[in-house]
Coordinates of C-alpha atoms in Angstrom, one line a residue:
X1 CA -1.2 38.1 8.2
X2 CA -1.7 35.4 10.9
X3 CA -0.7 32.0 11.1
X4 CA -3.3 29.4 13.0
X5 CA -2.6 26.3 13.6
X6 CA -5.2 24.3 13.7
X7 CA -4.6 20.6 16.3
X8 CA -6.6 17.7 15.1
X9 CA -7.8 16.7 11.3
X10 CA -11.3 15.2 13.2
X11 CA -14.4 16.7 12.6
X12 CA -14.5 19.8 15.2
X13 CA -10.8 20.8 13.6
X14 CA -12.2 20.4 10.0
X15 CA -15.1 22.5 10.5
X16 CA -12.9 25.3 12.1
X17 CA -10.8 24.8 9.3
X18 CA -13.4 25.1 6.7
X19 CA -15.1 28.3 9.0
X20 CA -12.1 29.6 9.2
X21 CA -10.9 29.8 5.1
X22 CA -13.9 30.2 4.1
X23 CA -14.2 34.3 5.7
X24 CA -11.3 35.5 7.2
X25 CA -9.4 38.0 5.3
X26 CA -6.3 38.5 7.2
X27 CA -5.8 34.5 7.5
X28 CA -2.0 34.2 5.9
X29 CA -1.8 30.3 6.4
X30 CA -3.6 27.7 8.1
X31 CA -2.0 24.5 8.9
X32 CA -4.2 21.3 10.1
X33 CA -2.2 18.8 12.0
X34 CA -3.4 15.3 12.3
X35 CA -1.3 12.8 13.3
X36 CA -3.0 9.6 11.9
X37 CA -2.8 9.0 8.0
X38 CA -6.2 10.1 7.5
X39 CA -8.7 12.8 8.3
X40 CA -12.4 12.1 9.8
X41 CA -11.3 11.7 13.9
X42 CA -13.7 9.4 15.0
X43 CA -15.6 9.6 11.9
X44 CA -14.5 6.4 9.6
X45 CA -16.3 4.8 7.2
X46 CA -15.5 1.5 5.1
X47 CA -16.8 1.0 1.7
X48 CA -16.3 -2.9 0.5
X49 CA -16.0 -4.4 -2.7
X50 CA -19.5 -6.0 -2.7
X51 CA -21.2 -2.6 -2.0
X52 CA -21.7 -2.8 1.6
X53 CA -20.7 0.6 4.0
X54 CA -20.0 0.4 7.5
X55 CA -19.4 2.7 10.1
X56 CA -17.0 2.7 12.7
X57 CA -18.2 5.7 14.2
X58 CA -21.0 7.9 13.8
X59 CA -23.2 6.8 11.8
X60 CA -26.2 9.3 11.5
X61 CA -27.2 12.5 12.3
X62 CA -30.1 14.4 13.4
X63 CA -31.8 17.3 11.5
X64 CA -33.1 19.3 15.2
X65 CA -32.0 22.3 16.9
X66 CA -29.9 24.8 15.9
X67 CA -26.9 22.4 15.8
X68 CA -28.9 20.1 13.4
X69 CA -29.9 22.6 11.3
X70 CA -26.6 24.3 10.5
X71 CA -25.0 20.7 9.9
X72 CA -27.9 20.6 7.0
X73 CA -26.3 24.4 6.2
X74 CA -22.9 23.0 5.6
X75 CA -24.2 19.6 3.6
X76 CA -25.8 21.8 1.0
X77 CA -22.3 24.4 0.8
X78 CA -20.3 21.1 0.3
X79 CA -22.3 19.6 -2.3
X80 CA -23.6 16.8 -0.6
X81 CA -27.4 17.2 -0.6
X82 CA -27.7 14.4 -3.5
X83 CA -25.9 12.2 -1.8
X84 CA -28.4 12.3 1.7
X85 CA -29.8 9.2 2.3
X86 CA -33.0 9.8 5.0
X87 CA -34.7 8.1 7.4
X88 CA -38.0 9.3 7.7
X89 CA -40.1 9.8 10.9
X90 CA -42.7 7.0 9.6
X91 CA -40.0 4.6 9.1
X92 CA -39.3 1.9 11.2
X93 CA -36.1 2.6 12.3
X94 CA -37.1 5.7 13.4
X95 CA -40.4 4.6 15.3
X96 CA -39.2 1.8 16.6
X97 CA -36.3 1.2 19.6
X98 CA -35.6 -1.5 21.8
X99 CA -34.1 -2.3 25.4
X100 CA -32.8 -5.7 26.2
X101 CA -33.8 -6.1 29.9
X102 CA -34.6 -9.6 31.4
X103 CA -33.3 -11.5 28.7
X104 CA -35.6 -10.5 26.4
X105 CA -36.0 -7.8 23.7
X106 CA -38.6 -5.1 24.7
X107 CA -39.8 -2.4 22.1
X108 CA -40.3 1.3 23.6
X109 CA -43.6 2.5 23.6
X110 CA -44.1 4.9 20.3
X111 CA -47.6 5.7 20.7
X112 CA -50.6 6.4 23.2
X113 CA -51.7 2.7 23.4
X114 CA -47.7 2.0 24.8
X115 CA -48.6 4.6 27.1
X116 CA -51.4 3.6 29.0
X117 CA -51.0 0.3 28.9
X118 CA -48.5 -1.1 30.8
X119 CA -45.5 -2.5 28.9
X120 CA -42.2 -4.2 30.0
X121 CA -40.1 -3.9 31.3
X122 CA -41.6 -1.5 32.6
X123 CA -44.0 -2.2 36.1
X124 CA -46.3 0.1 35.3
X125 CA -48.2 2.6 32.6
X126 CA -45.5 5.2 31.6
X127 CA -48.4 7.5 31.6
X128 CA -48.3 7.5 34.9
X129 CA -44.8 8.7 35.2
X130 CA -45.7 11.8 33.0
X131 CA -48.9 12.5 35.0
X132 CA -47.0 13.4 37.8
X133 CA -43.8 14.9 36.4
X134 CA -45.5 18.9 36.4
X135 CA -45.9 18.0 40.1
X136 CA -42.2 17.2 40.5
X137 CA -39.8 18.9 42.7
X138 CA -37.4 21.4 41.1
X139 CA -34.3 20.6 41.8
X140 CA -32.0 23.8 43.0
X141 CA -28.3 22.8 42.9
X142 CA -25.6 23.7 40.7
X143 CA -26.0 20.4 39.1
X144 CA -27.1 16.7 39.4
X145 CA -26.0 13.3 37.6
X146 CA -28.5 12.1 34.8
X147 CA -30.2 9.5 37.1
X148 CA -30.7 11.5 39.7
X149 CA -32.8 14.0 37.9
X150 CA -34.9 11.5 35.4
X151 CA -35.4 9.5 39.4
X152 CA -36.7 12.7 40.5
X153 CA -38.9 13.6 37.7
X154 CA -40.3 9.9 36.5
X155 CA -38.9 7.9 38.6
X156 CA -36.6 5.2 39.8
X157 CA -37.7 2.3 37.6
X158 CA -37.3 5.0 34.9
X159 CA -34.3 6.3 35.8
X160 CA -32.6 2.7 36.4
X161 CA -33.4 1.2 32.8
X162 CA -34.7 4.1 30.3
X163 CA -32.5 6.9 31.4
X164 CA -29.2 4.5 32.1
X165 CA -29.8 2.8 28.6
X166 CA -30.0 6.5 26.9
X167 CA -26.9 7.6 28.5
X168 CA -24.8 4.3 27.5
X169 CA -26.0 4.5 24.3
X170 CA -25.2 7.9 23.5
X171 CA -22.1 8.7 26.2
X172 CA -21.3 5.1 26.7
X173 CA -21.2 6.1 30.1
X174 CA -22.7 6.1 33.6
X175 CA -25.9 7.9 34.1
X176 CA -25.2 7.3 38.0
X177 CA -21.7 10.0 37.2
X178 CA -22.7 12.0 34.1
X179 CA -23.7 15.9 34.5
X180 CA -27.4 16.8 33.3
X181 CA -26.1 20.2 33.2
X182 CA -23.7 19.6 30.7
X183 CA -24.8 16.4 28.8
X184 CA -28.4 18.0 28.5
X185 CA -28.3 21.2 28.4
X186 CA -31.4 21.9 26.8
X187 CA -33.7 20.1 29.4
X188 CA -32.1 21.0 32.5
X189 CA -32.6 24.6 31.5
X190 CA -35.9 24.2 30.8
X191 CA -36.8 22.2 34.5
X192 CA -35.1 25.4 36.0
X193 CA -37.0 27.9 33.5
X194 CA -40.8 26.1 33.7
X195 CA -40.1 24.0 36.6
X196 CA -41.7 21.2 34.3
X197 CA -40.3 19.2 31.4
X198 CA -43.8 18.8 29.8
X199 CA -44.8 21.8 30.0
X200 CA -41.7 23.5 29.4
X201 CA -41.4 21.1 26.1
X202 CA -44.7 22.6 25.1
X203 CA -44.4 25.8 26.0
X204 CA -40.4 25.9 23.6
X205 CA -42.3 23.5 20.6
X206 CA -44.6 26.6 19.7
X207 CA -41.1 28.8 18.2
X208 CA -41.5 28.6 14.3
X209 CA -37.0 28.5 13.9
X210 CA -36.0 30.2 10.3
X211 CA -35.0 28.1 7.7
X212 CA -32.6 29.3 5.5
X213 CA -31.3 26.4 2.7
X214 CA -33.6 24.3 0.3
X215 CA -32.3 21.2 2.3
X216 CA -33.5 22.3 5.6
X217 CA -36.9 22.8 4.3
X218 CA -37.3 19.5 3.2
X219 CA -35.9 18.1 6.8
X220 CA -38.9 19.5 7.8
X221 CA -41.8 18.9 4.8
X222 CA -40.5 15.3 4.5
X223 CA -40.0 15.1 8.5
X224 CA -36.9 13.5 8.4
X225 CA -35.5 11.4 11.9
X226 CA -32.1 11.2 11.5
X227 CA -29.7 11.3 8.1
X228 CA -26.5 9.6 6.7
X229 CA -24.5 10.1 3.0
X230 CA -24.4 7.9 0.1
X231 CA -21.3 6.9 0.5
X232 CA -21.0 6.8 4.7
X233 CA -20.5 9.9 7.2
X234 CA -16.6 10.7 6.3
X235 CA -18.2 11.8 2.9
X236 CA -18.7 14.8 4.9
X237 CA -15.0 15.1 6.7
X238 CA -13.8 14.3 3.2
X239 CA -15.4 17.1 1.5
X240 CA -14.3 19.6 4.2
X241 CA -11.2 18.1 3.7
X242 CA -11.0 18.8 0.3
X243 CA -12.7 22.4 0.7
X244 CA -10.0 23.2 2.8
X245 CA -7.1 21.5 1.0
X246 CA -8.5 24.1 -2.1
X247 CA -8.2 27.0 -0.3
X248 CA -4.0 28.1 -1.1
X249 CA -3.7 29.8 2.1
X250 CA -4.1 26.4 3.9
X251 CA -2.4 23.1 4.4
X252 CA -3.8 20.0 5.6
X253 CA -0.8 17.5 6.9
X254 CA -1.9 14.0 7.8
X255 CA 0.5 11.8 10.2
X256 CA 1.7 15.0 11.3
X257 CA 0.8 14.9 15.1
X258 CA 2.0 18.1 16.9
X259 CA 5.1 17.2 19.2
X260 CA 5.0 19.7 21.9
X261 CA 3.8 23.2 22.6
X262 CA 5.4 26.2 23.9
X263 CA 5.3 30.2 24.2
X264 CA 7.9 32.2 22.2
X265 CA 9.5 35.0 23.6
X266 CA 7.4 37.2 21.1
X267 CA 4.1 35.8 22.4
X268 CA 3.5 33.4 19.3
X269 CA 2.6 29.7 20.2
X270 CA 6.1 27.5 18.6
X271 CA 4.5 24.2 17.3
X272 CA 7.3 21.4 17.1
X273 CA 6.3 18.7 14.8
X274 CA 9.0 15.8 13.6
X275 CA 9.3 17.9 10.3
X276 CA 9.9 21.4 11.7
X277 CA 8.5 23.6 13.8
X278 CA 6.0 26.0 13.4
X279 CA 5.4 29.8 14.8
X280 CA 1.6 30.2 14.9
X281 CA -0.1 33.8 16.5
X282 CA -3.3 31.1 17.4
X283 CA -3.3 27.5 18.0
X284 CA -6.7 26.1 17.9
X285 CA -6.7 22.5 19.9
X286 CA -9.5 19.8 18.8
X287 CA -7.6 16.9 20.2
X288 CA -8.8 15.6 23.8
X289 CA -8.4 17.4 26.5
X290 CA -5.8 15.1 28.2
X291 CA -3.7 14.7 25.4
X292 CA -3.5 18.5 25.1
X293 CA -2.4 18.3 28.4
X294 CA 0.4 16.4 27.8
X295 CA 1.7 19.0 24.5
X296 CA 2.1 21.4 27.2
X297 CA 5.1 22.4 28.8
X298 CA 5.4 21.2 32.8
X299 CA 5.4 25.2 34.0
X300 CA 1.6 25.0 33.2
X301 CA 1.1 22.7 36.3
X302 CA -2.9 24.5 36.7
X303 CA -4.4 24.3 33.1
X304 CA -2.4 20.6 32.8
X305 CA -4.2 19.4 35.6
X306 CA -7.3 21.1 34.4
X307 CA -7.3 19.6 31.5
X308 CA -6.5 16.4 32.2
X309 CA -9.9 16.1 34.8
X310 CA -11.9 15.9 31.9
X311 CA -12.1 11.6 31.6
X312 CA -13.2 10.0 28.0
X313 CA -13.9 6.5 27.9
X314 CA -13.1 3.9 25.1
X315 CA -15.4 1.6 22.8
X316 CA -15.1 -1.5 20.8
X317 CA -17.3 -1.1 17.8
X318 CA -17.8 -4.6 16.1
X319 CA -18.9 -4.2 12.7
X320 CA -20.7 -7.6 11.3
X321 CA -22.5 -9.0 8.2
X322 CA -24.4 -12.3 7.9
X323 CA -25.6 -14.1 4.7
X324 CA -29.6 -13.4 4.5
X325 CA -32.1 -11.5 6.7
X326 CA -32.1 -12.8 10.0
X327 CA -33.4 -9.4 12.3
X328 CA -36.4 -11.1 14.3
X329 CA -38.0 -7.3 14.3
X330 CA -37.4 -4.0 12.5
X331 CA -36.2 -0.8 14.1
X332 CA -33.0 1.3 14.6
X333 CA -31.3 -1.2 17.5
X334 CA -31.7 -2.0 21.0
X335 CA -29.9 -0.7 24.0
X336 CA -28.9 -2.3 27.9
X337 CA -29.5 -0.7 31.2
X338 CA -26.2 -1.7 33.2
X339 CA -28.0 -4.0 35.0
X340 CA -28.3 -6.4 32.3
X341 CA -24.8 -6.6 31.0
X342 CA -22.4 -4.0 31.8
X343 CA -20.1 -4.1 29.3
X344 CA -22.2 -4.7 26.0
X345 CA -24.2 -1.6 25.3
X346 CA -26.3 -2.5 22.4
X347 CA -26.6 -3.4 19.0
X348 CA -27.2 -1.0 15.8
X349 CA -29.4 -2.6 12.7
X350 CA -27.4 -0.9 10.1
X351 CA -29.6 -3.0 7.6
X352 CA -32.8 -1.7 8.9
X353 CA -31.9 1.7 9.3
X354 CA -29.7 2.3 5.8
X355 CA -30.6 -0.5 3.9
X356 CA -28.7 1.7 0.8
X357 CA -25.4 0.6 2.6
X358 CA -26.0 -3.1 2.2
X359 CA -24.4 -5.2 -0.1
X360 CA -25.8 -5.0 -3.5
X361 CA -25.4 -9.1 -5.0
X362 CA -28.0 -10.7 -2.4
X363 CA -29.3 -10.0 0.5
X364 CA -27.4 -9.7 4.0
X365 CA -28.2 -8.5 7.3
X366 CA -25.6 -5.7 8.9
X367 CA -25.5 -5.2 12.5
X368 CA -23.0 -3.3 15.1
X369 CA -22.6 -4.3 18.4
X370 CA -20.7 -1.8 20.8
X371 CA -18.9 -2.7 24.0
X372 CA -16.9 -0.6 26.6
X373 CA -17.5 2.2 27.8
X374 CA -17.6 3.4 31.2
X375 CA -17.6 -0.7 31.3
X376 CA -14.4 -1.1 29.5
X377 CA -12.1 -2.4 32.4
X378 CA -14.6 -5.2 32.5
X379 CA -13.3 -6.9 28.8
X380 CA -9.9 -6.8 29.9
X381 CA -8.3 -10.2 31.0
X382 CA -7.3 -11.4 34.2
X383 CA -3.9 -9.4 33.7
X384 CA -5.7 -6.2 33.4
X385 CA -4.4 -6.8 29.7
X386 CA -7.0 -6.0 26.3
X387 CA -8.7 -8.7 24.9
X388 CA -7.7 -9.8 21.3
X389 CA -9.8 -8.7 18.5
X390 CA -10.7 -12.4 17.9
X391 CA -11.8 -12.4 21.4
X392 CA -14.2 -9.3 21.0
X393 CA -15.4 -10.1 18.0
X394 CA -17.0 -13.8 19.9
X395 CA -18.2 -11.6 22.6
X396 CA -20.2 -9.8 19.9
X397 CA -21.6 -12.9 17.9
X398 CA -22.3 -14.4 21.3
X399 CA -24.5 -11.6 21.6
X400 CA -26.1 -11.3 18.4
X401 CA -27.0 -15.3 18.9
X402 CA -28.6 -14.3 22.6
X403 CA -30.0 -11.5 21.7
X404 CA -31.6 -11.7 18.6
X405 CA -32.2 -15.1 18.3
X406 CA -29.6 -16.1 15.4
X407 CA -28.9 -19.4 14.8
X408 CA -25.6 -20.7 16.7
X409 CA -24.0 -22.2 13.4
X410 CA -24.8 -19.3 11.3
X411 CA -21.5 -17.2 10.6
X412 CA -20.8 -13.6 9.7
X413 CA -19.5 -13.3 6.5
X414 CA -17.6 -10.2 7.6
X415 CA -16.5 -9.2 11.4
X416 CA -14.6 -6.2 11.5
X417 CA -13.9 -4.9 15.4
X418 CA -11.9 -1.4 16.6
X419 CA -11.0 -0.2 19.4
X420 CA -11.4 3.6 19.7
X421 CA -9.7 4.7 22.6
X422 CA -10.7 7.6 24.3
X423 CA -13.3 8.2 22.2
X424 CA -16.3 9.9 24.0
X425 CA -15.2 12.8 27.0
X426 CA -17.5 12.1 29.8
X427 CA -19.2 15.1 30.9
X428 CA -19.6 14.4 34.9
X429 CA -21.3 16.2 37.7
X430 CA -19.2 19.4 38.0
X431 CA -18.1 19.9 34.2
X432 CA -19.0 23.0 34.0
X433 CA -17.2 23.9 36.4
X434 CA -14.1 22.2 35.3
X435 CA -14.8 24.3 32.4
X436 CA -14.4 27.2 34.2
X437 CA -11.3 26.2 35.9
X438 CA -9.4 25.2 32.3
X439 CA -10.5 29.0 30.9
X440 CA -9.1 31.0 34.4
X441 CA -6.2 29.1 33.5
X442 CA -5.4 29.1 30.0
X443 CA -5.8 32.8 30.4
X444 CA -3.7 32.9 33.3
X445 CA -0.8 31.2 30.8
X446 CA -1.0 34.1 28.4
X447 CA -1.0 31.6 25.8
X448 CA -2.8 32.1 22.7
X449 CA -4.5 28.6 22.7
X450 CA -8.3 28.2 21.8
X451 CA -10.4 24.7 22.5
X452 CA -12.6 23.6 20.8
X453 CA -13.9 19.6 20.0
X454 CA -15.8 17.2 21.8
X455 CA -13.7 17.5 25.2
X456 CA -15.8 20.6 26.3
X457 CA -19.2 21.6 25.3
X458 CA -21.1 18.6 22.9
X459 CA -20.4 15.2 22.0
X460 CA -22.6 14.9 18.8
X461 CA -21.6 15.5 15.5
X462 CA -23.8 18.4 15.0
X463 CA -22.3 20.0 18.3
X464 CA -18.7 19.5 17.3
X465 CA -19.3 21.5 13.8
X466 CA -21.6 23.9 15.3
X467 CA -19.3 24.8 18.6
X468 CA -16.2 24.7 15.2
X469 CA -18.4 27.5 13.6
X470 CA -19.0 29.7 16.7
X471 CA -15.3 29.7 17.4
X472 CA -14.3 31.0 14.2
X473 CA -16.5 33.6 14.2
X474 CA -14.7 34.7 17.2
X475 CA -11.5 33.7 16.0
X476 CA -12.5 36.1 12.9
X477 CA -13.2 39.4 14.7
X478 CA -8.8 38.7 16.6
X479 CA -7.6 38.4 12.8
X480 CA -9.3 41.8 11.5

């Protein structure tokens, strides 16, 4: 009976944990190792005593694709389905988005009239871009950054403010750096399959996809936009938590962070913890890429080095509340090209977009405003030191005041900020390649270590569970 070892209580390790218990009949014990005092990764959500939830991480999900769809799978095994609080396609927070470029506050066009007319900050009709995009060159190299192919296909103005904004607000990073290939792999394949994105976009919309639960069904009748729980997005590492934590084969350790790693002498993995150490047949690494790297012993100078080109980038996240409703419009949040400001990104409505997460004794406006990124070195002090929290939580009223117009005496009745380093892997140009280079080596090392998590092949949510699922399916067909 095997022993697995699972690195990393986050959400990629709890979903190959719950995979994992939930089929495999020759599983004799899985242990989870997380070394903070909680499970959830990057997935944190606060609940206060007036009612109000925030998030310090995620904070919604998208029902689309395959990924999308099999998160909507694992809500309904866990229970959770009651609990799903939706925003619909109609709703405002769904059709409306916003870039701050200019100084000002700019919606996104959302319908043919934004199309054809011309809208700032935009110089021109966007219609125009997407009247010549068929006509667009194909590009024929291994790979390209993110700007580079949007410049190519719609343009530069284009590329410089909506493609850099989409990239900081979903990577936090550099469009100018990030891989296409790898951060969009869906639409790069279909420019090289169509040669078009419109076309090839029409040509994929016409597949009818099966859907299999009652909850995916009414994704689709009640054409949801995005989803969050009652109770805030660890609801769902909770409940895999606890799924797990019921199976008896399998033990979930909190502020238990794996030590070191090394390869017996009868080809088991020996896991060395503070408390003991641990003789797995499969290790099965969630954890970041570079801090895997340094769990391994210095004889595995390749798949170290591997390992540790992979870059993340960290984030402050600045949770804040105000007395009243002050949000001058209503929508999901606005974004910044790096041209405006580098280092603030762009604020969430929280208020707008889950208004069931507000406080429930009067009414309040909830708002995160997220700073970093690929931008980070720029919040640091003169020393190269961080900033104090009381420092980045002005930064962030600052911009709430600028940007949105509140009044410079009015104060937030809550200002929560965190610092989550490392958070987001950046996928730059050549990460598939590095991918290819960390799998000739790990196989090279004979060791039997698996990777799976946001480090390698999706930074979402939905990708984290879905990669977690694939795994242990293959993990499932070793243990028979």
């Amino acid at each position: 009976m095997a022993t697995v070892v699972i690195l990393g209580g986050g959400v990629s390790g709890l979903a190959a944990a719950y995979y994992l218990q939930r089929n495999a009949k020759k599983l004799g014990k899985l242990i989870v190792l997380e070394g903070k005092k909680h499970t959830g990764g990057w997935i944190s959500s606060a609940q206060h005593a007036n009612g109000s939830v925030f998030e310090h991480g995620p904070r919604s999900i998208r029902p689309v694709g395959v990924s999308g769809r099999n998160t909507l799978q694992l809500v309904e095994e866990l229970d959770l389905a009651k609990d799903v609080l939706v925003v619909h396609r109609s709703d405002a927070a769904a059709r409306n988005r916003y870039l701050y470029v200019g100084g000002k506050l700019h919606p996104l066009p959302n319908n043919l009239k934004g199309l054809i007319s011309k809208v700032p900050p935009f110089s021109k009709p966007l219609i125009r871009n997407f009247l010549g995009e068929p006509f667009a060159k194909r590009n024929t190299a291994p790979d390209e950054s993110i700007n580079s192919f949007f410049e190519r296909r719609f343009g530069k103005e284009f590329a410089d403010i909506a493609a850099d904004a989409l990239c900081r607000g979903i990577f936090a990073g550099d469009s100018r750096i990030l891989s296409m290939k790898s951060c969009f792999p869906d639409i790069f394949k279909i420019e090289r399959k169509h040669g078009s994105l419109i076309l090839g976009m029409i040509i994929s919309g016409r597949a009818k996809p099966q859907l299999q639960t009652t909850i995916e069904k009414r994704a689709k009748e009640e054409r949801w936009a995005s989803w969050s729980l009652r109770h805030g997005m660890q609801q769902i590492t909770h409940a895999m938590t606890a799924a797990v934590s019921a199976n008896p084969v399998c033990d979930v350790r909190i502020s238990s962070p794996c030590q070191s790693l090394s390869l017996g002498s009868d080809g088991k993995i020996k896991v060395k913890t503070e408390a003991e150490d641990i003789s797995a047949d499969h290790v099965v690494s969630s954890i970041y890429a570079n801090d895997l790297a340094s769990l391994l012993p210095e004889k595995y100078v390749e798949l170290r080095s591997a390992l540790q080109s992979i870059p993340a980038v960290s984030v402050y996240v600045v949770n804040l509340e105000y007395p009243g409703e002050h949000i001058p419009v209503q929508g999901f949040g606005h974004l910044l090209p790096s041209s405006e400001n580098p280092y603030v990104l762009g604020i969430v409505y929280d208020s707008c977009t889950f208004p069931e997460h507000n406080r429930k004794d009067k009414p309040s406006t909830r708002l995160t405003v997220m700073l970093g990124g690929s931008w980070f070195n720029k919040l640091l002090t003169g020393k190269g030191e961080l900033p104090t929290l009381d420092t980045v939580a002005g930064v962030a009223k600052a911009t709430v005041i600028s940007h949105l117009g509140f009044p410079h005496d009015l104060q937030p009745s809550k200002a929560d900020v965190f610092l989550l380093k490392n958070c987001i892997p950046q996928y730059t140009v050549g990460h598939s390649d590095k991918l290819l280079k960390v799998d000739s080596c790990l196989k090279a090392s004979g060791l039997p270590l698996h990777l799976i998590g946001a480090s390698y092949k999706g930074v979402s949510v939905n990708d984290c569970i879905y990669n977690s699922r694939l795994f242990a399916e293959e993990l499932q067909t070793l243990l028979k």
